[in-house]
Each structure stands twice: as structure tokens, then as C-alpha cells.
């Protein structure tokens, strides 16, 4: 058998960790998101995907009738469909002939609290969803300055890694300090 290749973590400019004692205000001040919305939720109960789905639905203000049932299996594609709605702002444009609206990407600061190693797999799925979305945004708006930023509050490791969807993934985290 051959030697297993060591997985190098993705280096990003969007994934951060911070002490669990760091306040949301301190995190916001660090990034200076002028017009960016801030979304915050807890990964404390992220052992099951239905719990994650409900936390995300709650954080983004969806009605209760959208929530998943306890024990329901929920795919990450479904969860990703509910996220990122705050990243966009409608801009009305008026001309002599018509009034139309377009969506402007403004980014978002997402703070996930209570990040522990027992939910590393689901945090990794979350990170993979964010990475995919960021790549999509960059493909349609390559010069955009606004960012989607994720902060894992309470995560103490320098790397977030897990085996998801049959392969290993890893991200290096940029550490914030108080």
C-alpha cells in the first residue's frame, strides 16, 4: 500500500475563529462591515441536520411552518438554499421608460457560536456550502469588494477538517483575538 497523501487545508480569507468570550460587537468592529448584515446562531445542537436546518431557518427569519421535523433527514443542498438571503440588497433603478430592481451583493458576517469538535463534520458541511457560494459569487462578480465572512466562536483548533461526502476536507482558520 502506498503512503497516504497529507491533506493541505484550504487557506481562505473568509473563515475565522475566535474565543467564545469575544462579543459580536467586537467581531463586527474587527471587520468593519458598514452595510453588511450580521447573522448569529449557535452550533450547540448541530449533531443532526434537521437541527441545523431549523437554526438557519430561525436565524434568517423564515416562518415556523418551514421548519423540519425532529429526526428528519435534511440534505445540505436543501440547507444551503435557505442561507445567504441577507447577502443581497434590492436596488431600485428608475429610468424614463421603466422602473426595475436588481439585486446587489452586499456580503454578510455570519457568527456561529458554541463551535466544538463534536460538530466538526457539520461545521465542515457548512464551510463547504459557503465556499461553493463564494466561488459562485466570484464567478459572476469577479471584482466585488464585499465579502461573506464566517466566524466560528469557540473553535480552538487551527484547522477545521472532517470527512464529508466521501472525501476529506480541511480549512485553515484565521484566528481573531480579543
Short mmCIF file of C-alpha atoms in Angstrom, two decimals:
data_model
loop_
_atom_site.label_atom_id
_atom_site.label_comp_id
_atom_site.label_asym_id
_atom_site.label_seq_id
_atom_site.Cartn_x
_atom_site.Cartn_y
_atom_site.Cartn_z
CA UNK A 1 0.00 0.00 0.00
CA UNK A 2 1.17 3.50 -0.79
CA UNK A 3 1.59 6.33 1.57
CA UNK A 4 -1.47 8.41 2.24
CA UNK A 5 -1.18 11.96 0.99
CA UNK A 6 -1.44 14.59 3.72
CA UNK A 7 -4.35 16.90 3.06
CA UNK A 8 -3.31 20.53 2.92
CA UNK A 9 -6.03 22.78 4.34
CA UNK A 10 -7.64 25.42 2.13
CA UNK A 11 -6.33 28.85 3.04
CA UNK A 12 -9.17 31.36 2.92
CA UNK A 13 -9.87 35.00 3.58
CA UNK A 14 -13.40 34.27 4.78
CA UNK A 15 -13.15 31.67 7.58
CA UNK A 16 -12.13 32.78 11.08
CA UNK A 17 -12.12 31.51 14.62
CA UNK A 18 -12.31 33.48 17.84
CA UNK A 19 -12.52 32.83 21.57
CA UNK A 20 -16.03 32.05 22.77
CA UNK A 21 -15.80 35.11 25.03
CA UNK A 22 -15.45 37.51 22.09
CA UNK A 23 -18.65 39.53 21.72
CA UNK A 24 -20.48 40.06 18.47
CA UNK A 25 -19.77 43.77 18.79
CA UNK A 26 -16.01 43.05 18.99
CA UNK A 27 -16.23 40.79 15.93
CA UNK A 28 -18.18 43.41 13.96
CA UNK A 29 -15.68 46.11 14.94
CA UNK A 30 -12.81 43.92 13.73
CA UNK A 31 -14.31 43.54 10.24
CA UNK A 32 -15.97 46.97 9.95
CA UNK A 33 -18.89 45.71 7.86
CA UNK A 34 -20.52 49.05 7.11
CA UNK A 35 -23.68 47.90 5.40
CA UNK A 36 -23.33 44.16 5.89
CA UNK A 37 -25.94 42.26 7.82
CA UNK A 38 -24.80 40.14 10.75
CA UNK A 39 -26.32 36.71 11.35
CA UNK A 40 -25.58 34.80 14.53
CA UNK A 41 -26.54 31.34 15.69
CA UNK A 42 -25.30 28.50 17.86
CA UNK A 43 -23.86 25.15 16.77
CA UNK A 44 -24.58 23.70 20.21
CA UNK A 45 -27.24 21.32 18.82
CA UNK A 46 -25.73 20.66 15.40
CA UNK A 47 -25.47 16.89 15.78
CA UNK A 48 -28.42 16.36 13.40
CA UNK A 49 -29.08 18.11 10.09
CA UNK A 50 -32.70 18.91 10.97
CA UNK A 51 -31.41 20.93 13.95
CA UNK A 52 -29.01 22.83 11.72
CA UNK A 53 -31.75 23.49 9.20
CA UNK A 54 -34.04 24.87 11.89
CA UNK A 55 -31.28 27.05 13.37
CA UNK A 56 -30.63 28.51 9.93
CA UNK A 57 -34.33 29.00 9.19
CA UNK A 58 -34.76 30.73 12.56
CA UNK A 59 -31.70 32.97 12.06
CA UNK A 60 -32.90 34.08 8.64
CA UNK A 61 -36.45 34.77 9.82
CA UNK A 62 -38.35 32.05 7.98
CA UNK A 63 -41.82 31.12 9.30
CA UNK A 64 -42.22 28.14 11.64
CA UNK A 65 -44.14 26.14 9.03
CA UNK A 66 -40.85 25.88 7.07
CA UNK A 67 -39.10 24.12 9.96
CA UNK A 68 -38.01 20.50 9.80
CA UNK A 69 -39.42 17.74 12.00
CA UNK A 70 -37.22 16.17 14.69
CA UNK A 71 -35.32 13.26 13.18
CA UNK A 72 -36.00 14.34 9.60
CA UNK A 73 -33.03 13.79 7.29
CA UNK A 74 -32.14 17.03 5.58
CA UNK A 75 -29.60 17.34 2.78
CA UNK A 76 -27.02 20.11 2.80
CA UNK A 77 -28.22 21.30 -0.61
CA UNK A 78 -31.58 21.99 0.99
CA UNK A 79 -29.97 23.81 3.93
CA UNK A 80 -27.80 25.90 1.59
CA UNK A 81 -30.94 27.03 -0.27
CA UNK A 82 -32.11 28.82 2.90
CA UNK A 83 -28.82 30.60 3.58
CA UNK A 84 -27.30 33.73 2.08
CA UNK A 85 -30.55 35.66 1.62
CA UNK A 86 -29.16 38.57 3.65
CA UNK A 87 -26.15 38.89 1.30
CA UNK A 88 -28.28 40.65 -1.26
CA UNK A 89 -29.98 44.03 -1.28
CA UNK A 90 -32.61 45.13 -3.77
CA UNK A 91 -31.72 48.30 -5.58
CA UNK A 92 -34.44 50.18 -7.38
CA UNK A 93 -33.41 51.81 -10.64
CA UNK A 94 -35.70 54.23 -12.35
CA UNK A 95 -35.45 55.45 -15.86
CA UNK A 96 -37.80 57.45 -18.00
CA UNK A 97 -39.22 54.26 -19.50
CA UNK A 98 -39.32 51.82 -16.61
CA UNK A 99 -38.69 51.02 -13.01
CA UNK A 100 -36.73 47.86 -12.36
CA UNK A 101 -34.94 46.34 -9.45
CA UNK A 102 -31.71 44.47 -9.31
CA UNK A 103 -30.00 42.59 -6.54
CA UNK A 104 -26.69 43.94 -5.26
CA UNK A 105 -24.32 41.67 -3.35
CA UNK A 106 -23.51 43.33 0.00
CA UNK A 107 -21.95 40.37 1.81
CA UNK A 108 -22.71 39.08 5.29
CA UNK A 109 -20.95 38.40 8.57
CA UNK A 110 -22.01 35.02 9.99
CA UNK A 111 -21.06 34.26 13.59
CA UNK A 112 -21.53 30.66 14.71
CA UNK A 113 -21.25 30.24 18.48
CA UNK A 114 -20.59 27.11 20.58
CA UNK A 115 -18.32 25.50 17.97
CA UNK A 116 -16.96 22.26 19.39
CA UNK A 117 -15.14 19.32 17.81
CA UNK A 118 -18.18 17.03 18.14
CA UNK A 119 -19.91 19.03 15.38
CA UNK A 120 -16.83 19.33 13.11
CA UNK A 121 -18.48 17.32 10.34
CA UNK A 122 -21.50 19.62 10.17
CA UNK A 123 -19.34 22.75 10.50
CA UNK A 124 -17.33 21.36 7.57
CA UNK A 125 -20.51 20.88 5.52
CA UNK A 126 -21.41 24.48 6.38
CA UNK A 127 -17.94 25.69 5.31
CA UNK A 128 -18.21 23.72 2.06
CA UNK A 129 -21.58 25.37 1.32
CA UNK A 130 -20.10 28.81 1.98
CA UNK A 131 -17.05 28.08 -0.17
CA UNK A 132 -19.25 26.94 -3.06
CA UNK A 133 -21.39 30.07 -2.74
CA UNK A 134 -18.34 32.36 -2.61
CA UNK A 135 -16.97 30.75 -5.80
CA UNK A 136 -20.34 31.31 -7.46
CA UNK A 137 -20.40 34.99 -6.44
CA UNK A 138 -16.82 35.48 -7.63
CA UNK A 139 -17.67 33.94 -10.99
CA UNK A 140 -20.46 36.45 -11.64
CA UNK A 141 -18.89 39.44 -9.82
CA UNK A 142 -15.10 38.94 -10.03
CA UNK A 143 -14.18 42.42 -8.76
CA UNK A 144 -16.64 42.71 -5.89
CA UNK A 145 -15.21 44.10 -2.65
CA UNK A 146 -17.93 42.93 -0.26
CA UNK A 147 -17.38 39.63 1.48
CA UNK A 148 -19.14 36.73 3.03
CA UNK A 149 -17.32 36.11 6.32
CA UNK A 150 -17.81 33.21 8.74
CA UNK A 151 -16.53 33.30 12.33
CA UNK A 152 -16.51 30.10 14.41
CA UNK A 153 -16.68 31.32 18.00
CA UNK A 154 -15.22 28.84 20.45
CA UNK A 155 -13.34 26.79 17.84
CA UNK A 156 -9.86 26.24 19.28
CA UNK A 157 -8.11 24.28 16.52
CA UNK A 158 -6.12 26.00 13.74
CA UNK A 159 -7.81 23.79 11.15
CA UNK A 160 -11.40 22.68 10.57
CA UNK A 161 -11.32 19.24 8.98
CA UNK A 162 -13.62 16.28 8.52
CA UNK A 163 -14.62 13.58 6.10
CA UNK A 164 -17.74 14.65 4.22
CA UNK A 165 -19.48 13.20 1.21
CA UNK A 166 -16.82 10.51 0.84
CA UNK A 167 -13.76 12.74 0.88
CA UNK A 168 -11.62 14.65 3.35
CA UNK A 169 -11.81 18.43 3.55
CA UNK A 170 -9.86 20.93 5.59
CA UNK A 171 -9.75 24.70 6.01
CA UNK A 172 -7.13 26.76 7.82
CA UNK A 173 -8.80 29.22 10.17
CA UNK A 174 -7.68 32.79 10.61
CA UNK A 175 -7.63 33.39 14.36
CA UNK A 176 -9.06 36.55 15.91
CA UNK A 177 -8.09 37.57 19.41
CA UNK A 178 -9.82 39.83 21.90
#
